[in-house]
Amino acid sequence: KCAFVGVGSQGVTDLKRALSVAGVQFVALCDIYQPNLDRALALAPGAKGYKDYRQVLERKDVEAVLIATPLFAHAMVAVDALKAGKHVFCEKMMAYSIEDAKRMARAAIASKRVLQIGHQRRSNLIYNHGWELINKGKVCGKVTHVRAQWNRNGSWRRPVPKDTTDRHWNWRLYKDLSQGLMAELGTHQVHVANWYLGEAPKAVVGIGGIDYWKDGRTVFDNVEVIFEYPSGVKLNYTSLTTNQYDGFYEQFMGKDGTLIVSQ
């Protein structure tokens, strides 16, 4: 028996997938925006709706909580859920800060409950097949370089419905609520590189700026980053919001070949 906190665009997608799993029953759904809540309740007729996630955690019948709130609220909801004795699935990025991520991990250890972070590509059959080609099939030989990008053509700003606020609806654009392009898009792709290479970066250098969308945002509208791994592999990462040419992909370059993976 599960609860879902945050059933916006990503949350309702996760909810639909979770409902397709045998044995999963949603008994509680929570969102501060009523239209989101109503849409989700229509998908899970047996569930009760809430505006305050703390009321959800008070329910003894809830065994697990799925979280797809904006990034700044991940740690708050996850830690409270773990302390309440619930298992937790939380959307990526894990938390707004490293300290918040550590608080989540410590709470999971102390409560002896499962804390799982959702990375779409890790659960994707295409990306699992790509991992096998690189690590078992050795189709590229020794990987020496990785290129990844997620380019879009648009401001990333959404229209604000009546009776809500810009910061509520466009939280991704504000530094105190979001970590910008690297958190919302880059985390997917850096995760793939770490997974395929079996290591984490030891150094990083990057540059970005608010160079086109002069609309009051406080996160960069473009980023260029290079990661260095202990093995010497370099990951060159780009994310643009002014030109979507080539879209998004992860490209693994080795001595014997190149593998491009994309959804």
PDB file of C-alpha atoms in Angstrom:
ATOM      1  CA  LYS A   1       0.000   0.000   0.000  1.00  0.00           C
ATOM      2  CA  CYS A   2       1.586   3.199  -1.241  1.00  0.00           C
ATOM      3  CA  ALA A   3       1.235   6.955  -1.155  1.00  0.00           C
ATOM      4  CA  PHE A   4       2.416   9.476  -3.728  1.00  0.00           C
ATOM      5  CA  VAL A   5       3.545  12.992  -2.818  1.00  0.00           C
ATOM      6  CA  GLY A   6       3.806  15.406  -5.752  1.00  0.00           C
ATOM      7  CA  VAL A   7       1.657  14.316  -8.695  1.00  0.00           C
ATOM      8  CA  GLY A   8       2.572  16.974 -11.252  1.00  0.00           C
ATOM      9  CA  SER A   9       3.866  16.193 -14.742  1.00  0.00           C
ATOM     10  CA  GLN A  10       6.590  13.757 -13.634  1.00  0.00           C
ATOM     11  CA  GLY A  11       4.640  12.433 -10.679  1.00  0.00           C
ATOM     12  CA  VAL A  12       1.579  11.446 -12.667  1.00  0.00           C
ATOM     13  CA  THR A  13       3.814   9.658 -15.190  1.00  0.00           C
ATOM     14  CA  ASP A  14       5.426   7.682 -12.361  1.00  0.00           C
ATOM     15  CA  LEU A  15       2.007   7.030 -10.837  1.00  0.00           C
ATOM     16  CA  LYS A  16       0.726   5.465 -14.060  1.00  0.00           C
ATOM     17  CA  ARG A  17       3.766   3.196 -14.261  1.00  0.00           C
ATOM     18  CA  ALA A  18       3.493   2.192 -10.609  1.00  0.00           C
ATOM     19  CA  LEU A  19      -0.203   1.362 -11.013  1.00  0.00           C
ATOM     20  CA  SER A  20       0.739  -1.155 -13.726  1.00  0.00           C
ATOM     21  CA  VAL A  21       2.785  -3.199 -11.233  1.00  0.00           C
ATOM     22  CA  ALA A  22       0.933  -6.170  -9.791  1.00  0.00           C
ATOM     23  CA  GLY A  23       0.217  -5.867  -6.078  1.00  0.00           C
ATOM     24  CA  VAL A  24       0.668  -2.091  -5.873  1.00  0.00           C
ATOM     25  CA  GLN A  25      -2.232  -0.203  -4.312  1.00  0.00           C
ATOM     26  CA  PHE A  26      -2.299   3.563  -3.849  1.00  0.00           C
ATOM     27  CA  VAL A  27      -4.256   4.582  -0.775  1.00  0.00           C
ATOM     28  CA  ALA A  28      -3.148   8.241  -0.548  1.00  0.00           C
ATOM     29  CA  LEU A  29      -2.171  10.956  -3.032  1.00  0.00           C
ATOM     30  CA  CYS A  30      -0.857  14.401  -2.134  1.00  0.00           C
ATOM     31  CA  ASP A  31      -0.357  17.641  -4.050  1.00  0.00           C
ATOM     32  CA  ILE A  32      -0.788  21.307  -3.154  1.00  0.00           C
ATOM     33  CA  TYR A  33      -2.306  22.069  -6.584  1.00  0.00           C
ATOM     34  CA  GLN A  34      -5.881  20.810  -6.741  1.00  0.00           C
ATOM     35  CA  PRO A  35      -6.063  20.116 -10.517  1.00  0.00           C
ATOM     36  CA  ASN A  36      -2.981  17.887 -10.227  1.00  0.00           C
ATOM     37  CA  LEU A  37      -4.533  16.074  -7.290  1.00  0.00           C
ATOM     38  CA  ASP A  38      -7.869  15.601  -9.063  1.00  0.00           C
ATOM     39  CA  ARG A  39      -6.151  14.202 -12.161  1.00  0.00           C
ATOM     40  CA  ALA A  40      -4.198  11.706 -10.072  1.00  0.00           C
ATOM     41  CA  LEU A  41      -7.228  10.660  -8.011  1.00  0.00           C
ATOM     42  CA  ALA A  42      -9.044   9.817 -11.232  1.00  0.00           C
ATOM     43  CA  LEU A  43      -6.278   7.296 -11.984  1.00  0.00           C
ATOM     44  CA  ALA A  44      -6.426   5.692  -8.521  1.00  0.00           C
ATOM     45  CA  PRO A  45     -10.100   5.783  -7.476  1.00  0.00           C
ATOM     46  CA  GLY A  46      -9.469   4.024  -4.159  1.00  0.00           C
ATOM     47  CA  ALA A  47      -7.012   6.650  -2.946  1.00  0.00           C
ATOM     48  CA  LYS A  48      -7.718   9.609  -0.667  1.00  0.00           C
ATOM     49  CA  GLY A  49      -6.417  13.062  -1.549  1.00  0.00           C
ATOM     50  CA  TYR A  50      -4.342  15.309   0.714  1.00  0.00           C
ATOM     51  CA  LYS A  51      -2.780  18.771   0.524  1.00  0.00           C
ATOM     52  CA  ASP A  52      -0.391  18.250   3.476  1.00  0.00           C
ATOM     53  CA  TYR A  53       2.053  15.350   3.156  1.00  0.00           C
ATOM     54  CA  ARG A  54       2.374  15.087   6.930  1.00  0.00           C
ATOM     55  CA  GLN A  55      -1.199  13.812   7.109  1.00  0.00           C
ATOM     56  CA  VAL A  56      -0.237  11.085   4.654  1.00  0.00           C
ATOM     57  CA  LEU A  57       2.643   9.971   6.873  1.00  0.00           C
ATOM     58  CA  GLU A  58       0.309   9.644   9.849  1.00  0.00           C
ATOM     59  CA  ARG A  59      -1.535   6.799   8.118  1.00  0.00           C
ATOM     60  CA  LYS A  60      -0.422   3.462   9.538  1.00  0.00           C
ATOM     61  CA  ASP A  61      -1.488   1.556   6.429  1.00  0.00           C
ATOM     62  CA  VAL A  62       0.967   3.377   4.136  1.00  0.00           C
ATOM     63  CA  GLU A  63       4.001   1.149   3.638  1.00  0.00           C
ATOM     64  CA  ALA A  64       5.868   3.137   0.998  1.00  0.00           C
ATOM     65  CA  VAL A  65       5.931   6.737  -0.220  1.00  0.00           C
ATOM     66  CA  LEU A  66       6.821   7.845  -3.752  1.00  0.00           C
ATOM     67  CA  ILE A  67       8.075  11.426  -4.069  1.00  0.00           C
ATOM     68  CA  ALA A  68       8.095  13.636  -7.164  1.00  0.00           C
ATOM     69  CA  THR A  69       7.959  17.079  -5.596  1.00  0.00           C
ATOM     70  CA  PRO A  70      10.191  19.927  -6.786  1.00  0.00           C
ATOM     71  CA  LEU A  71      13.842  19.329  -5.915  1.00  0.00           C
ATOM     72  CA  PHE A  72      14.047  21.643  -2.898  1.00  0.00           C
ATOM     73  CA  ALA A  73      11.416  19.549  -1.067  1.00  0.00           C
ATOM     74  CA  HIS A  74      12.895  16.084  -1.713  1.00  0.00           C
ATOM     75  CA  ALA A  75      14.910  15.811   1.506  1.00  0.00           C
ATOM     76  CA  MET A  76      12.201  17.253   3.719  1.00  0.00           C
ATOM     77  CA  VAL A  77       9.528  14.805   2.575  1.00  0.00           C
ATOM     78  CA  ALA A  78      11.875  11.817   2.270  1.00  0.00           C
ATOM     79  CA  VAL A  79      13.433  12.187   5.723  1.00  0.00           C
ATOM     80  CA  ASP A  80      10.030  12.624   7.363  1.00  0.00           C
ATOM     81  CA  ALA A  81       8.701   9.567   5.519  1.00  0.00           C
ATOM     82  CA  LEU A  82      11.671   7.417   6.532  1.00  0.00           C
ATOM     83  CA  LYS A  83      11.350   8.540  10.151  1.00  0.00           C
ATOM     84  CA  ALA A  84       7.686   7.548   9.967  1.00  0.00           C
ATOM     85  CA  GLY A  85       8.764   4.032   9.020  1.00  0.00           C
ATOM     86  CA  LYS A  86       7.931   4.186   5.315  1.00  0.00           C
ATOM     87  CA  HIS A  87      10.004   2.919   2.418  1.00  0.00           C
ATOM     88  CA  VAL A  88      10.809   5.744  -0.023  1.00  0.00           C
ATOM     89  CA  PHE A  89      11.193   6.103  -3.769  1.00  0.00           C
ATOM     90  CA  CYS A  90      12.359   9.625  -4.635  1.00  0.00           C
ATOM     91  CA  GLU A  91      12.765  11.100  -8.096  1.00  0.00           C
ATOM     92  CA  LYS A  92      16.176  12.321  -9.180  1.00  0.00           C
ATOM     93  CA  MET A  93      18.049  14.559  -8.420  1.00  0.00           C
ATOM     94  CA  MET A  94      18.348  13.043  -4.944  1.00  0.00           C
ATOM     95  CA  ALA A  95      18.416  16.346  -3.051  1.00  0.00           C
ATOM     96  CA  TYR A  96      19.094  20.055  -3.433  1.00  0.00           C
ATOM     97  CA  SER A  97      22.407  19.835  -1.548  1.00  0.00           C
ATOM     98  CA  ILE A  98      25.013  17.249  -0.575  1.00  0.00           C
ATOM     99  CA  GLU A  99      24.098  17.714   3.084  1.00  0.00           C
ATOM    100  CA  ASP A 100      20.426  17.043   2.309  1.00  0.00           C
ATOM    101  CA  ALA A 101      21.425  13.867   0.447  1.00  0.00           C
ATOM    102  CA  LYS A 102      23.435  12.729   3.471  1.00  0.00           C
ATOM    103  CA  ARG A 103      20.460  13.400   5.746  1.00  0.00           C
ATOM    104  CA  MET A 104      18.316  11.188   3.526  1.00  0.00           C
ATOM    105  CA  ALA A 105      20.887   8.388   3.549  1.00  0.00           C
ATOM    106  CA  ARG A 106      21.321   8.583   7.322  1.00  0.00           C
ATOM    107  CA  ALA A 107      17.547   8.495   7.838  1.00  0.00           C
ATOM    108  CA  ALA A 108      17.272   5.387   5.642  1.00  0.00           C
ATOM    109  CA  ILE A 109      20.021   3.624   7.600  1.00  0.00           C
ATOM    110  CA  ALA A 110      18.533   4.578  10.966  1.00  0.00           C
ATOM    111  CA  SER A 111      15.011   3.514   9.991  1.00  0.00           C
ATOM    112  CA  LYS A 112      16.160   0.321   8.240  1.00  0.00           C
ATOM    113  CA  ARG A 113      13.916   1.217   5.322  1.00  0.00           C
ATOM    114  CA  VAL A 114      14.603   1.211   1.583  1.00  0.00           C
ATOM    115  CA  LEU A 115      15.501   4.536  -0.044  1.00  0.00           C
ATOM    116  CA  GLN A 116      15.599   4.330  -3.846  1.00  0.00           C
ATOM    117  CA  ILE A 117      16.412   7.225  -6.175  1.00  0.00           C
ATOM    118  CA  GLY A 118      14.707   7.187  -9.570  1.00  0.00           C
ATOM    119  CA  HIS A 119      16.951   7.445 -12.627  1.00  0.00           C
ATOM    120  CA  GLN A 120      14.942   6.805 -15.802  1.00  0.00           C
ATOM    121  CA  ARG A 121      17.822   5.422 -17.789  1.00  0.00           C
ATOM    122  CA  ARG A 122      18.793   2.891 -15.122  1.00  0.00           C
ATOM    123  CA  SER A 123      15.346   1.298 -15.546  1.00  0.00           C
ATOM    124  CA  ASN A 124      15.368   1.547 -19.351  1.00  0.00           C
ATOM    125  CA  LEU A 125      15.897  -1.656 -21.353  1.00  0.00           C
ATOM    126  CA  ILE A 126      17.741   0.257 -24.096  1.00  0.00           C
ATOM    127  CA  TYR A 127      20.271   1.636 -21.616  1.00  0.00           C
ATOM    128  CA  ASN A 128      20.706  -1.738 -19.929  1.00  0.00           C
ATOM    129  CA  HIS A 129      21.424  -3.235 -23.344  1.00  0.00           C
ATOM    130  CA  GLY A 130      23.929  -0.426 -23.970  1.00  0.00           C
ATOM    131  CA  TRP A 131      25.694  -1.256 -20.699  1.00  0.00           C
ATOM    132  CA  GLU A 132      26.021  -4.883 -21.817  1.00  0.00           C
ATOM    133  CA  LEU A 133      27.425  -3.863 -25.200  1.00  0.00           C
ATOM    134  CA  ILE A 134      30.054  -1.676 -23.539  1.00  0.00           C
ATOM    135  CA  ASN A 135      30.961  -3.870 -20.572  1.00  0.00           C
ATOM    136  CA  LYS A 136      30.342  -7.421 -21.813  1.00  0.00           C
ATOM    137  CA  GLY A 137      30.412  -7.125 -25.592  1.00  0.00           C
ATOM    138  CA  LYS A 138      33.345  -4.679 -25.507  1.00  0.00           C
ATOM    139  CA  VAL A 139      32.041  -3.166 -28.772  1.00  0.00           C
ATOM    140  CA  CYS A 140      34.073   0.007 -28.262  1.00  0.00           C
ATOM    141  CA  GLY A 141      37.167  -1.578 -26.816  1.00  0.00           C
ATOM    142  CA  LYS A 142      38.627   0.585 -24.065  1.00  0.00           C
ATOM    143  CA  VAL A 143      36.410   3.658 -23.630  1.00  0.00           C
ATOM    144  CA  THR A 144      38.482   6.842 -23.551  1.00  0.00           C
ATOM    145  CA  HIS A 145      35.981   9.651 -24.030  1.00  0.00           C
ATOM    146  CA  VAL A 146      32.269  10.303 -23.522  1.00  0.00           C
ATOM    147  CA  ARG A 147      30.172  13.036 -25.087  1.00  0.00           C
ATOM    148  CA  ALA A 148      26.679  13.783 -23.802  1.00  0.00           C
ATOM    149  CA  GLN A 149      24.203  16.551 -24.409  1.00  0.00           C
ATOM    150  CA  TRP A 150      20.595  17.546 -23.847  1.00  0.00           C
ATOM    151  CA  ASN A 151      19.696  20.483 -26.049  1.00  0.00           C
ATOM    152  CA  ARG A 152      16.310  22.161 -26.207  1.00  0.00           C
ATOM    153  CA  ASN A 153      14.860  25.116 -28.078  1.00  0.00           C
ATOM    154  CA  GLY A 154      12.721  27.027 -25.614  1.00  0.00           C
ATOM    155  CA  SER A 155      12.811  29.146 -22.493  1.00  0.00           C
ATOM    156  CA  TRP A 156      11.936  26.271 -20.102  1.00  0.00           C
ATOM    157  CA  ARG A 157       9.309  28.645 -18.701  1.00  0.00           C
ATOM    158  CA  ARG A 158       5.732  27.396 -18.362  1.00  0.00           C
ATOM    159  CA  PRO A 159       2.546  29.481 -18.389  1.00  0.00           C
ATOM    160  CA  VAL A 160       1.294  30.223 -14.876  1.00  0.00           C
ATOM    161  CA  PRO A 161      -2.278  29.059 -14.181  1.00  0.00           C
ATOM    162  CA  LYS A 162      -4.681  31.298 -12.310  1.00  0.00           C
ATOM    163  CA  ASP A 163      -4.382  31.318  -8.508  1.00  0.00           C
ATOM    164  CA  THR A 164      -0.755  30.085  -8.563  1.00  0.00           C
ATOM    165  CA  THR A 165       2.586  31.886  -8.646  1.00  0.00           C
ATOM    166  CA  ASP A 166       5.505  31.958 -11.075  1.00  0.00           C
ATOM    167  CA  ARG A 167       7.865  30.502  -8.478  1.00  0.00           C
ATOM    168  CA  HIS A 168       5.380  27.716  -7.791  1.00  0.00           C
ATOM    169  CA  TRP A 169       5.060  26.810 -11.463  1.00  0.00           C
ATOM    170  CA  ASN A 170       8.559  27.683 -12.717  1.00  0.00           C
ATOM    171  CA  TRP A 171      10.618  26.656  -9.710  1.00  0.00           C
ATOM    172  CA  ARG A 172      13.259  25.115 -12.016  1.00  0.00           C
ATOM    173  CA  LEU A 173      14.325  28.623 -13.048  1.00  0.00           C
ATOM    174  CA  TYR A 174      15.250  29.884  -9.584  1.00  0.00           C
ATOM    175  CA  LYS A 175      18.498  29.036  -7.824  1.00  0.00           C
ATOM    176  CA  ASP A 176      17.030  28.836  -4.320  1.00  0.00           C
ATOM    177  CA  LEU A 177      14.567  26.166  -5.510  1.00  0.00           C
ATOM    178  CA  SER A 178      16.502  24.401  -8.265  1.00  0.00           C
ATOM    179  CA  GLN A 179      20.023  23.487  -9.348  1.00  0.00           C
ATOM    180  CA  GLY A 180      19.205  24.230 -12.969  1.00  0.00           C
ATOM    181  CA  LEU A 181      20.151  22.326 -16.109  1.00  0.00           C
ATOM    182  CA  MET A 182      22.748  20.082 -14.461  1.00  0.00           C
ATOM    183  CA  ALA A 183      20.200  18.881 -11.895  1.00  0.00           C
ATOM    184  CA  GLU A 184      17.159  18.545 -14.121  1.00  0.00           C
ATOM    185  CA  LEU A 185      18.860  17.167 -17.250  1.00  0.00           C
ATOM    186  CA  GLY A 186      22.544  16.576 -16.594  1.00  0.00           C
ATOM    187  CA  THR A 187      21.995  14.180 -13.702  1.00  0.00           C
ATOM    188  CA  HIS A 188      20.369  11.672 -16.063  1.00  0.00           C
ATOM    189  CA  GLN A 189      23.371  11.626 -18.356  1.00  0.00           C
ATOM    190  CA  VAL A 190      26.222  11.907 -15.879  1.00  0.00           C
ATOM    191  CA  HIS A 191      24.608   8.957 -14.115  1.00  0.00           C
ATOM    192  CA  VAL A 192      24.803   6.928 -17.339  1.00  0.00           C
ATOM    193  CA  ALA A 193      28.505   7.712 -17.725  1.00  0.00           C
ATOM    194  CA  ASN A 194      29.216   6.764 -14.098  1.00  0.00           C
ATOM    195  CA  TRP A 195      27.221   3.545 -14.496  1.00  0.00           C
ATOM    196  CA  TYR A 196      28.792   2.453 -17.782  1.00  0.00           C
ATOM    197  CA  LEU A 197      32.320   3.359 -16.683  1.00  0.00           C
ATOM    198  CA  GLY A 198      31.905   1.913 -13.192  1.00  0.00           C
ATOM    199  CA  GLU A 199      33.467   4.959 -11.540  1.00  0.00           C
ATOM    200  CA  ALA A 200      32.701   8.489 -10.409  1.00  0.00           C
ATOM    201  CA  PRO A 201      34.463  11.666 -11.592  1.00  0.00           C
ATOM    202  CA  LYS A 202      37.410  12.955  -9.585  1.00  0.00           C
ATOM    203  CA  ALA A 203      37.442  16.475 -11.044  1.00  0.00           C
ATOM    204  CA  VAL A 204      35.184  18.831 -12.976  1.00  0.00           C
ATOM    205  CA  VAL A 205      35.405  22.202 -14.674  1.00  0.00           C
ATOM    206  CA  GLY A 206      32.510  24.061 -16.265  1.00  0.00           C
ATOM    207  CA  ILE A 207      31.088  27.313 -17.472  1.00  0.00           C
ATOM    208  CA  GLY A 208      27.581  28.590 -18.063  1.00  0.00           C
ATOM    209  CA  GLY A 209      25.551  31.747 -18.056  1.00  0.00           C
ATOM    210  CA  ILE A 210      22.234  33.514 -18.384  1.00  0.00           C
ATOM    211  CA  ASP A 211      23.062  34.664 -21.880  1.00  0.00           C
ATOM    212  CA  TYR A 212      19.811  34.588 -23.855  1.00  0.00           C
ATOM    213  CA  TRP A 213      16.699  34.274 -21.682  1.00  0.00           C
ATOM    214  CA  LYS A 214      16.818  37.566 -19.779  1.00  0.00           C
ATOM    215  CA  ASP A 215      13.516  36.904 -18.031  1.00  0.00           C
ATOM    216  CA  GLY A 216      14.370  37.047 -14.336  1.00  0.00           C
ATOM    217  CA  ARG A 217      15.637  33.476 -13.984  1.00  0.00           C
ATOM    218  CA  THR A 218      18.596  32.886 -11.694  1.00  0.00           C
ATOM    219  CA  VAL A 219      19.849  29.542 -13.100  1.00  0.00           C
ATOM    220  CA  PHE A 220      21.986  29.275 -16.249  1.00  0.00           C
ATOM    221  CA  ASP A 221      20.315  28.895 -19.651  1.00  0.00           C
ATOM    222  CA  ASN A 222      23.373  27.055 -21.034  1.00  0.00           C
ATOM    223  CA  VAL A 223      26.162  24.939 -19.547  1.00  0.00           C
ATOM    224  CA  GLU A 224      29.409  23.394 -20.842  1.00  0.00           C
ATOM    225  CA  VAL A 225      31.127  20.970 -18.464  1.00  0.00           C
ATOM    226  CA  ILE A 226      34.084  18.558 -18.582  1.00  0.00           C
ATOM    227  CA  PHE A 227      34.376  15.727 -16.034  1.00  0.00           C
ATOM    228  CA  GLU A 228      37.595  13.761 -15.458  1.00  0.00           C
ATOM    229  CA  TYR A 229      37.435  10.164 -14.204  1.00  0.00           C
ATOM    230  CA  PRO A 230      40.154   8.305 -12.262  1.00  0.00           C
ATOM    231  CA  SER A 231      40.804   6.076 -15.299  1.00  0.00           C
ATOM    232  CA  GLY A 232      41.534   9.141 -17.434  1.00  0.00           C
ATOM    233  CA  VAL A 233      38.219   9.109 -19.313  1.00  0.00           C
ATOM    234  CA  LYS A 234      36.821  12.594 -20.022  1.00  0.00           C
ATOM    235  CA  LEU A 235      33.093  13.346 -20.215  1.00  0.00           C
ATOM    236  CA  ASN A 236      32.202  16.447 -22.227  1.00  0.00           C
ATOM    237  CA  TYR A 237      28.674  17.599 -21.341  1.00  0.00           C
ATOM    238  CA  THR A 238      26.543  20.315 -22.980  1.00  0.00           C
ATOM    239  CA  SER A 239      23.016  21.558 -22.335  1.00  0.00           C
ATOM    240  CA  LEU A 240      21.489  24.421 -24.340  1.00  0.00           C
ATOM    241  CA  THR A 241      18.054  26.031 -24.293  1.00  0.00           C
ATOM    242  CA  THR A 242      18.411  28.021 -27.521  1.00  0.00           C
ATOM    243  CA  ASN A 243      19.047  25.315 -30.120  1.00  0.00           C
ATOM    244  CA  GLN A 244      17.892  21.702 -29.933  1.00  0.00           C
ATOM    245  CA  TYR A 245      20.027  20.448 -32.832  1.00  0.00           C
ATOM    246  CA  ASP A 246      21.049  16.813 -32.206  1.00  0.00           C
ATOM    247  CA  GLY A 247      18.654  16.609 -29.230  1.00  0.00           C
ATOM    248  CA  PHE A 248      19.966  14.392 -26.453  1.00  0.00           C
ATOM    249  CA  TYR A 249      22.223  11.343 -26.312  1.00  0.00           C
ATOM    250  CA  GLU A 250      25.232   9.745 -24.624  1.00  0.00           C
ATOM    251  CA  GLN A 251      28.126   8.857 -26.919  1.00  0.00           C
ATOM    252  CA  PHE A 252      30.820   6.439 -25.720  1.00  0.00           C
ATOM    253  CA  MET A 253      34.036   6.592 -27.728  1.00  0.00           C
ATOM    254  CA  GLY A 254      36.607   3.813 -27.498  1.00  0.00           C
ATOM    255  CA  LYS A 255      39.727   2.658 -29.297  1.00  0.00           C
ATOM    256  CA  ASP A 256      37.692   0.209 -31.415  1.00  0.00           C
ATOM    257  CA  GLY A 257      34.345   1.926 -31.911  1.00  0.00           C
ATOM    258  CA  THR A 258      31.633   4.344 -30.825  1.00  0.00           C
ATOM    259  CA  LEU A 259      28.264   3.615 -29.204  1.00  0.00           C
ATOM    260  CA  ILE A 260      25.498   6.241 -29.111  1.00  0.00           C
ATOM    261  CA  VAL A 261      22.642   5.638 -26.696  1.00  0.00           C
ATOM    262  CA  SER A 262      19.396   7.625 -26.532  1.00  0.00           C
ATOM    263  CA  GLN A 263      15.779   7.096 -25.526  1.00  0.00           C
TER     264      GLN A 263
END
